[in-house]
Each structure stands twice: as C-alpha cells, then as structure tokens.
CSV table of C-alpha atoms (C1' of nucleotides) in Angstrom, one decimal:
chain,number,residue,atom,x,y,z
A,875,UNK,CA,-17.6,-41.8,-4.7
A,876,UNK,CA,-20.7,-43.5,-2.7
A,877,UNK,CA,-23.2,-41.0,-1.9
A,878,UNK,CA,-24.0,-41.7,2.0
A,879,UNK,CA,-27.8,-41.2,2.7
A,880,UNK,CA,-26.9,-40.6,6.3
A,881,UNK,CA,-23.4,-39.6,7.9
A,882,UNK,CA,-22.1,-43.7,8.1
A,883,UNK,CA,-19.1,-44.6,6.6
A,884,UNK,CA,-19.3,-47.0,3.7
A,885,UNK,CA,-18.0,-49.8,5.3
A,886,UNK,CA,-19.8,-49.4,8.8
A,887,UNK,CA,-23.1,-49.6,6.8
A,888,UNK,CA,-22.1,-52.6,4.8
A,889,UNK,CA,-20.2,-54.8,7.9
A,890,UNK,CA,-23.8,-53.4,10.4
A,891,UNK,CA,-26.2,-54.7,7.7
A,892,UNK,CA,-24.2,-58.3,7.8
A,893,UNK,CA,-24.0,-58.3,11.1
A,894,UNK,CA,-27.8,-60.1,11.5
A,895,UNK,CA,-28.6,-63.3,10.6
A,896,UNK,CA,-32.1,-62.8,8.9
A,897,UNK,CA,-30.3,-60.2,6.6
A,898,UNK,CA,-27.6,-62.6,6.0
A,899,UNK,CA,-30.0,-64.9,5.2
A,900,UNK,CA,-31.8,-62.5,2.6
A,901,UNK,CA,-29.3,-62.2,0.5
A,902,UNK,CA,-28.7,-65.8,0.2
A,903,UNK,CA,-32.0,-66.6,-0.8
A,904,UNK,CA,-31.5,-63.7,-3.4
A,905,UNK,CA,-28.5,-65.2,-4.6
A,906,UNK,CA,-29.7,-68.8,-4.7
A,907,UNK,CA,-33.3,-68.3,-5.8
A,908,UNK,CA,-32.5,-65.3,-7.6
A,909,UNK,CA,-34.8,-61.8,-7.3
A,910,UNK,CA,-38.1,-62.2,-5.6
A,911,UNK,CA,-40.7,-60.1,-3.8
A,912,UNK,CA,-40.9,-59.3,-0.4
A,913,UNK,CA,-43.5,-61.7,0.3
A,914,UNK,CA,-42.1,-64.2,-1.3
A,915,UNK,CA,-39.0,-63.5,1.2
A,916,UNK,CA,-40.8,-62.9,4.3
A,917,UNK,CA,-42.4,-66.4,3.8
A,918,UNK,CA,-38.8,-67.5,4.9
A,919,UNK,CA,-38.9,-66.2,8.3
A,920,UNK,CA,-41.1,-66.1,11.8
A,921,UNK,CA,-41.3,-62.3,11.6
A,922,UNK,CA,-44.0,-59.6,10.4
A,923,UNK,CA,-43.8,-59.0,7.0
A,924,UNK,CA,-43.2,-55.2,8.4
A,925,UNK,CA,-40.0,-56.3,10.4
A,926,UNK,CA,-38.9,-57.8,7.4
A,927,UNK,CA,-39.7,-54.4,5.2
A,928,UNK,CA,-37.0,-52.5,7.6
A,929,UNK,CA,-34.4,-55.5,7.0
A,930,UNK,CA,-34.6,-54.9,3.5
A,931,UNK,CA,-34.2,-51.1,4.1
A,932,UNK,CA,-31.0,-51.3,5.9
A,933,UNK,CA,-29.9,-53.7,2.9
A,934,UNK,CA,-30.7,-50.8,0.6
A,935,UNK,CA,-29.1,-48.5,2.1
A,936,UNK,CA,-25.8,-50.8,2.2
A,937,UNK,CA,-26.1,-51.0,-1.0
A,938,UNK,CA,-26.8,-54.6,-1.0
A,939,UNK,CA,-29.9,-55.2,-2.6
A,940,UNK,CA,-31.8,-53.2,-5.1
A,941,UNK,CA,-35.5,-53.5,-5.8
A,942,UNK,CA,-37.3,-52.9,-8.9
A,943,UNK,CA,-41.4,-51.8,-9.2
A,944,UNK,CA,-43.4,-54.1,-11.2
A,945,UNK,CA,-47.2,-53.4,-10.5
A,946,UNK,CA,-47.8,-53.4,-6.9
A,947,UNK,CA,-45.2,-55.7,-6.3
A,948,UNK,CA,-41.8,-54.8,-5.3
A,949,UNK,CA,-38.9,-57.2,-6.8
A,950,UNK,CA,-35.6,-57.3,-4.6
A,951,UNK,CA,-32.2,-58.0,-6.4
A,952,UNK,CA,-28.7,-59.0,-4.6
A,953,UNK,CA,-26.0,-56.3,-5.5
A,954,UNK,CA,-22.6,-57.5,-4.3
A,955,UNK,CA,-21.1,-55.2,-5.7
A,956,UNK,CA,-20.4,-54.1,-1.5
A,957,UNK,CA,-19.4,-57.8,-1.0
A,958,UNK,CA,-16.2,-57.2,-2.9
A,959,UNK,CA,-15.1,-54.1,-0.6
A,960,UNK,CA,-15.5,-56.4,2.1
A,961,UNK,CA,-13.3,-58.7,0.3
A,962,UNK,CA,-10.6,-56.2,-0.3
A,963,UNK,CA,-10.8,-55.1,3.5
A,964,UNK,CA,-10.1,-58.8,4.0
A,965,UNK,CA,-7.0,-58.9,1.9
A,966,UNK,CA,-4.0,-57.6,4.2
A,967,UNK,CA,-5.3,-60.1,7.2
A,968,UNK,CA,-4.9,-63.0,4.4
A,969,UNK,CA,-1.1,-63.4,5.2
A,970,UNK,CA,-2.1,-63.6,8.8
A,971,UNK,CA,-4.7,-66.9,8.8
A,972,UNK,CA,-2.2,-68.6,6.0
A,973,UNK,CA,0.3,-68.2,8.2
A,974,UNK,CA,-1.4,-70.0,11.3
A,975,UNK,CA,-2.8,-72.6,9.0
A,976,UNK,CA,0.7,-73.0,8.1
A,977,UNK,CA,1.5,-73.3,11.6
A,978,UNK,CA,-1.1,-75.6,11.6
A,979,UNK,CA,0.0,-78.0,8.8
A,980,UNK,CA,3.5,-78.3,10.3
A,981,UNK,CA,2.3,-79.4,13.0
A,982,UNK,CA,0.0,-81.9,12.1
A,983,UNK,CA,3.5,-83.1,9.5
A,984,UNK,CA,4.9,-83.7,12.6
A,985,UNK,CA,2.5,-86.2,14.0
A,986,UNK,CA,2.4,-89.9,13.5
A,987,UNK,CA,0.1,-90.5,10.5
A,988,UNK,CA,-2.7,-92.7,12.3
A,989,UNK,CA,-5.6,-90.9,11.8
A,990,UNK,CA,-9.1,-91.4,10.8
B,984,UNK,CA,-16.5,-76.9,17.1
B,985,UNK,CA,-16.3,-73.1,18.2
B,986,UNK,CA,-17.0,-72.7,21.9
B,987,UNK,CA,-19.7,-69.5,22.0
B,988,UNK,CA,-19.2,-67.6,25.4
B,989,UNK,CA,-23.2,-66.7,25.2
B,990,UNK,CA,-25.8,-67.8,22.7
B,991,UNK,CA,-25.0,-65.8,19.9
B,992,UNK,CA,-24.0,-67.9,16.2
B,993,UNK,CA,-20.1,-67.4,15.3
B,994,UNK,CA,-21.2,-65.4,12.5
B,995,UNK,CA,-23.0,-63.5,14.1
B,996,UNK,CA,-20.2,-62.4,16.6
B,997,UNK,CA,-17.9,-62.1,14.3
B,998,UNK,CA,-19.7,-59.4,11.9
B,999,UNK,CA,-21.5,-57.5,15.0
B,1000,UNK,CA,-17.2,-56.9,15.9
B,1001,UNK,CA,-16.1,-55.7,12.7
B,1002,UNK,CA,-19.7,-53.6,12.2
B,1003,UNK,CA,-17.3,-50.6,14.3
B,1004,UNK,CA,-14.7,-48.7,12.6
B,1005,UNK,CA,-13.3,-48.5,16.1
B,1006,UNK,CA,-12.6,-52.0,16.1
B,1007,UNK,CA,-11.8,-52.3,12.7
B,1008,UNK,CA,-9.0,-50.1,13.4
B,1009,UNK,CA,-7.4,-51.4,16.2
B,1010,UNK,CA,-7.3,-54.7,13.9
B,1011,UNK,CA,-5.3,-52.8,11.8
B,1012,UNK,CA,-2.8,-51.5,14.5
B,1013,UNK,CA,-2.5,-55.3,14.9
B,1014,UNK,CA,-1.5,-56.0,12.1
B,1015,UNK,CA,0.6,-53.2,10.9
B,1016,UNK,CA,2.2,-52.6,14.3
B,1017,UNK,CA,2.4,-56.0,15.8
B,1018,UNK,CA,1.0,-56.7,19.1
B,1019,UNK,CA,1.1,-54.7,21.8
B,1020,UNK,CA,-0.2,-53.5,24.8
B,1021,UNK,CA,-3.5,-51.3,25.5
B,1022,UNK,CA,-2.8,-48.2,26.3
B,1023,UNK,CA,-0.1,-48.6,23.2
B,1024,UNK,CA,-3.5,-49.1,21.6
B,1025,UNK,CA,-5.8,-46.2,23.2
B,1026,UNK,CA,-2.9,-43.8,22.7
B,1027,UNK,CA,-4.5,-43.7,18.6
B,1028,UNK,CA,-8.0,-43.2,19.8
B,1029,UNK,CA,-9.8,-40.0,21.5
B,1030,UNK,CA,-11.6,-42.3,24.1
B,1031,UNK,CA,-11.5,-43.6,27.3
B,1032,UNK,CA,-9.4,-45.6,28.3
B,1033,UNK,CA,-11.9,-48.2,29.7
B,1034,UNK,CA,-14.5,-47.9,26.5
B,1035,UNK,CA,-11.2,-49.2,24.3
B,1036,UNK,CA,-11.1,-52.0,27.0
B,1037,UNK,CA,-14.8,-52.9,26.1
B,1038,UNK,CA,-14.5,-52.9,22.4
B,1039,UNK,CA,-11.5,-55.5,23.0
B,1040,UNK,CA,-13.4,-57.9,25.0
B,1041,UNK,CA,-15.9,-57.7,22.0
B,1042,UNK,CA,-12.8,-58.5,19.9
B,1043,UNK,CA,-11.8,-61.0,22.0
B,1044,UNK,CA,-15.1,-62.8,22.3
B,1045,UNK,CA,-15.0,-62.6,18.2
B,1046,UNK,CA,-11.8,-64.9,18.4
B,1047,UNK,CA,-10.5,-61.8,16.5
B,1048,UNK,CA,-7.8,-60.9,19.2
B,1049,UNK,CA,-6.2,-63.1,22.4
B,1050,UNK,CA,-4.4,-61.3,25.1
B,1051,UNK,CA,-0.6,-62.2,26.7
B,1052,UNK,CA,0.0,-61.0,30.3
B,1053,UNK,CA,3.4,-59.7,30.4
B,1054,UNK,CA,3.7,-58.9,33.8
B,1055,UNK,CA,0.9,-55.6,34.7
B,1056,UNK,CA,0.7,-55.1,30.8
B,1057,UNK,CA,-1.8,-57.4,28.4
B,1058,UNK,CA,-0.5,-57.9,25.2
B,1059,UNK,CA,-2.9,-57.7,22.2
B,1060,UNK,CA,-2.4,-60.0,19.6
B,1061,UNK,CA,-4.5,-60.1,16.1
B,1062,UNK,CA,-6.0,-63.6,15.9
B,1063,UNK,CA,-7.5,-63.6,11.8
B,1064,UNK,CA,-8.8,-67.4,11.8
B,1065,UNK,CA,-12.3,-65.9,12.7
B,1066,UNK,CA,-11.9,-63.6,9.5
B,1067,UNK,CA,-11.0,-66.6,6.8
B,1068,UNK,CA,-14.5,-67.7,8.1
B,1069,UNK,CA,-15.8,-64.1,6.4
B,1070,UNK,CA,-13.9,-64.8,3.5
B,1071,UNK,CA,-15.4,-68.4,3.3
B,1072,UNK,CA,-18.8,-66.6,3.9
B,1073,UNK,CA,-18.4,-64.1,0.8
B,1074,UNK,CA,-16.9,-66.9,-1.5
B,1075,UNK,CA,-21.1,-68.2,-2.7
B,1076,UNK,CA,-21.2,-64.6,-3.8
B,1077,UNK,CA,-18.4,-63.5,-5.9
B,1078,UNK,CA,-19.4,-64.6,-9.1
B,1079,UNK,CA,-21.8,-62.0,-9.0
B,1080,UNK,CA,-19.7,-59.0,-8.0
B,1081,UNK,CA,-17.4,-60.6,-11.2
B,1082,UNK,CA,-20.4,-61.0,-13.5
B,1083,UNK,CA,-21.1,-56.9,-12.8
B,1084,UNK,CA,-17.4,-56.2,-13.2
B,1085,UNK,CA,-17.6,-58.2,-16.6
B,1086,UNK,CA,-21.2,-56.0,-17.6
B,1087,UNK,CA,-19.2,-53.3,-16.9
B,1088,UNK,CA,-16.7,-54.0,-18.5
B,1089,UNK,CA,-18.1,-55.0,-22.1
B,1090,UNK,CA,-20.2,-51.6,-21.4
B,1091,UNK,CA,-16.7,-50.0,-21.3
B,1092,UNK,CA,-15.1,-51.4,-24.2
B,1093,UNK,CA,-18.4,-50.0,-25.9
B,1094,UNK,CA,-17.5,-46.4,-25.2
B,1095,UNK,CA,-15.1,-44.1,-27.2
B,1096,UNK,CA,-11.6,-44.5,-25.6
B,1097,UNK,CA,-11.2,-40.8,-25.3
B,1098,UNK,CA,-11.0,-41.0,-21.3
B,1099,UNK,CA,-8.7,-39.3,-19.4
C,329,DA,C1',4.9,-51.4,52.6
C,330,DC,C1',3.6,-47.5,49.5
C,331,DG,C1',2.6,-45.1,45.7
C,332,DA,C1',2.2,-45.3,40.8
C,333,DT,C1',1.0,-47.8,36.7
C,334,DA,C1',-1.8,-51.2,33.7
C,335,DG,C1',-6.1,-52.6,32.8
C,336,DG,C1',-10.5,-54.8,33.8
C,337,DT,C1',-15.4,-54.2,35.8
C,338,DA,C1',-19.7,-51.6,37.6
C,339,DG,C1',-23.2,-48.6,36.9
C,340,DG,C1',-25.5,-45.4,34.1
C,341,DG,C1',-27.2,-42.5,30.2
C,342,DA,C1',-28.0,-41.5,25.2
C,343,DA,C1',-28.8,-43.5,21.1
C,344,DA,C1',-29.4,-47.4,18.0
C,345,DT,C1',-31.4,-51.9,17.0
C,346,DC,C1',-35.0,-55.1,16.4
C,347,DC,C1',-39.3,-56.5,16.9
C,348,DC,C1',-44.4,-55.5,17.1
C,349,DT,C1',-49.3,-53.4,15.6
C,350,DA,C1',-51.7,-49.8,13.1
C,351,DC,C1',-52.1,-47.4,9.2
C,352,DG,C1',-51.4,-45.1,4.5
C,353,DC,C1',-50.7,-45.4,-0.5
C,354,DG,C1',-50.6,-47.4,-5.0
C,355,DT,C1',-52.2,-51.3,-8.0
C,356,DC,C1',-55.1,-54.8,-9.7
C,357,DA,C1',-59.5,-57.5,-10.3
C,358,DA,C1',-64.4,-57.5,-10.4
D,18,DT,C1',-65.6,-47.8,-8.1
D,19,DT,C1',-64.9,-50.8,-4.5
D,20,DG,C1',-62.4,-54.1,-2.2
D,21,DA,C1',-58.4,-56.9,-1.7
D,22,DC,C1',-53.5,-57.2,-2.2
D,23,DG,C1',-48.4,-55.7,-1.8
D,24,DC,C1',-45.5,-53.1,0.7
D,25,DG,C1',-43.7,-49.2,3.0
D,26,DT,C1',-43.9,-46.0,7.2
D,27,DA,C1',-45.2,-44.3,12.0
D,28,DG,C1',-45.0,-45.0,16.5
D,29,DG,C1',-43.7,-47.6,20.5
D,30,DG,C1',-41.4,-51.0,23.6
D,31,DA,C1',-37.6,-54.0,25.0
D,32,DT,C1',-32.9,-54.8,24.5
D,33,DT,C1',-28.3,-53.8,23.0
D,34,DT,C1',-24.5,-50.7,21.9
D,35,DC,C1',-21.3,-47.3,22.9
D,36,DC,C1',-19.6,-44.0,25.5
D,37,DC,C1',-18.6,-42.0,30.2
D,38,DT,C1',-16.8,-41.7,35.3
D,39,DA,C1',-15.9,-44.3,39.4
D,40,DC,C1',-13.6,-48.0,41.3
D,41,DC,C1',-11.1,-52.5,42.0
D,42,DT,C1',-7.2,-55.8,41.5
D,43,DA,C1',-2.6,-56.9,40.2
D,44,DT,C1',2.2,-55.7,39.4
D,45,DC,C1',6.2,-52.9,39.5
D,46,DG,C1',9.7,-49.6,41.5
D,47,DT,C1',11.4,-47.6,45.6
DNA sequence: ACGATAGGTAGGGAAATCCCTACGCGTCAA
DNA sequence: TTGACGCGTAGGGATTTCCCTACCTATCGT
C-alpha cells in the first residue's frame, strides 16, 4: 500500500521519527501555527538550520510532513494521516490502561473522602 | 510526577521503546498471551537470549512492562499507563487526520459508484 | 553440595543517530 | 548578471542502538 523509500517497515519509520523531541516539536508548531518554511521553523530551536533540514527529512519520509515549492522557499505541511496508524496500533492496549485506571478509581472509592 | 531513571523526558523514552518492532512485539505477546516469563518470550524471536533481555530493560525503563520474580523465573507483565500518555499525545492532532478522511471522503462521493 | 536452569550484566563491534561546518543549486532583487 | 537568500546534501565526529559471546548470580532438583 505505502511505498517504503528504504527497506523500514511503516510503523518503524513513523514510531523512530516521534521518537525525538525537536521532531515532536515540529509537527506541533505545524499543527498550531499551521504550514511554514524551514526558517521560519528552525527559528524555534538552538540547532543549525542544516540539523534541522535532516529532521524534516526523516519526517518526510514517515510520511509526516509534506512540503510544497513556492519560489525559493520551501513550505512544510503536517500530514497526520501516520498519526492515525499509530492510533489504531494503540487500540488493543486501550482495555489494558482502562482497566488499571479502573483499578485505580476503586480504589480511591474506597478511601475516606478528605481530600484537597 | 514520573521518576526518570536517567535524564531522558518521559516522552521521549517512551517513543525511542516502541520505535522497535522487536519491542513492539513482545508488547503484543503481552497482551495476547498474558504475562509470562522470558525465555516464554525469546522462544518467538531468532535472537539471543541476552539481546531480548536488553530490549526488556528498555521496556521496562519505558514503564511499558514490570517484572514478578517467581522463584528463578521473571515474570513479564504489560504495563500500558505509559501508552494512554501516547494516545493523550496524538489527541491535538486528530482533527486533522479526520478533516483528510472527510476531503477524501466528499472526493469519493464525487466519483462514479462503479467500484468494485 | 552439585549440576542444571533462568536470566541479568560486561564488553565489544557494526551500524544508525544526531549534531556540526562546508558547499552546491535554484530563485529573487538590483 | 551579480549577489544575497532559502534550503538541501556531503562529509565527518561523537554517541547511541542493536546485536553478539562470555560470564556471573540466584534458584531448583537430586
């Protein structure tokens, strides 16, 4: 279905390319100040703009960002599209956290009630 | 809150553990199978012994799995609190996987319903 | 007590990651 | 056309990852 530029499985690229927090924190300035240029991102962070270009690489190539040409500047999009797989590799663990926090909310029933 | 065995940031952990299919899929032995003990564990993989053992202290150090002694065995149990943090993580973004389902969807109810 | 079993740790090598500086290529403005 | 700007790539170094083979400790059965 996903055409792999390397050998990688789908979801090693997309889990690798979240697992750093300057990435991380590129797509949340995508997705909260919308599609923006690479210097306009690397303006964010305490790294060469060059360090920042191979960030956005991986992200590509997870299929996380996109980037379209306009003149000599190059606009970067958030695609999320890989977010939801990660969502649906979360569902069959859901049962297991509900059923701690149930755990959880029993426990706390059973406590006397004087809490801040 | 969380008490981080080195310097790295929960998130961080937690994604650089799931960023390995062979970790990925002893979480899912976890939780289809129930705990259990390692080599019940390395018996599925075509590795070492010991190299298992290092990918569940990574685990472990992610919160994503906590370990029983039962006599000379350790029993492996999935822990998934760590992974309703990644879920918390992805919620900011799902509008926008939804807003491309929804352009993808009008585009479909544009085409000729001749599909197989 | 002795050997076997379960599993962690040490040490090391190959490859990947993450950062840098230098440089190349395309685009815009003068 | 020439220079400055925007951004990617090359190459390299330090560190981390991921695998291995030895080896150690602890527990169990005899």
């Amino acid at each position: 279905m996903a055409s792999s530029p390397t050998s990688t499985a789908l979801e090693d690229r997309i889990f690798a390319a979240l697992a750093n927090s300057t990435r991380r924190e590129v797509l949340r300035l995508l997705r909260e100040e919308g599609p923006q240029a690479v210097q306009a991102l690397a303006d964010h962070f305490d790294m060469a703009r060059p360090s920042l270009s191979e960030h956005l690489k991986v992200l590509r190539e997870a299929g996380l960002v996109s980037e379209e040409r306009r003149g000599r500047q190059r606009i970067y999009r958030l695609e999320a599209a890989p977010l939801a797989d990660v969502q649906d590799w979360l569902h069959p663990y859901e049962r297991f956290w509900r059923d701690r926090f149930k755990e959880l909310g029993s426990l706390l029933d059973r406590l006397p009630d004087d809490e801040a």
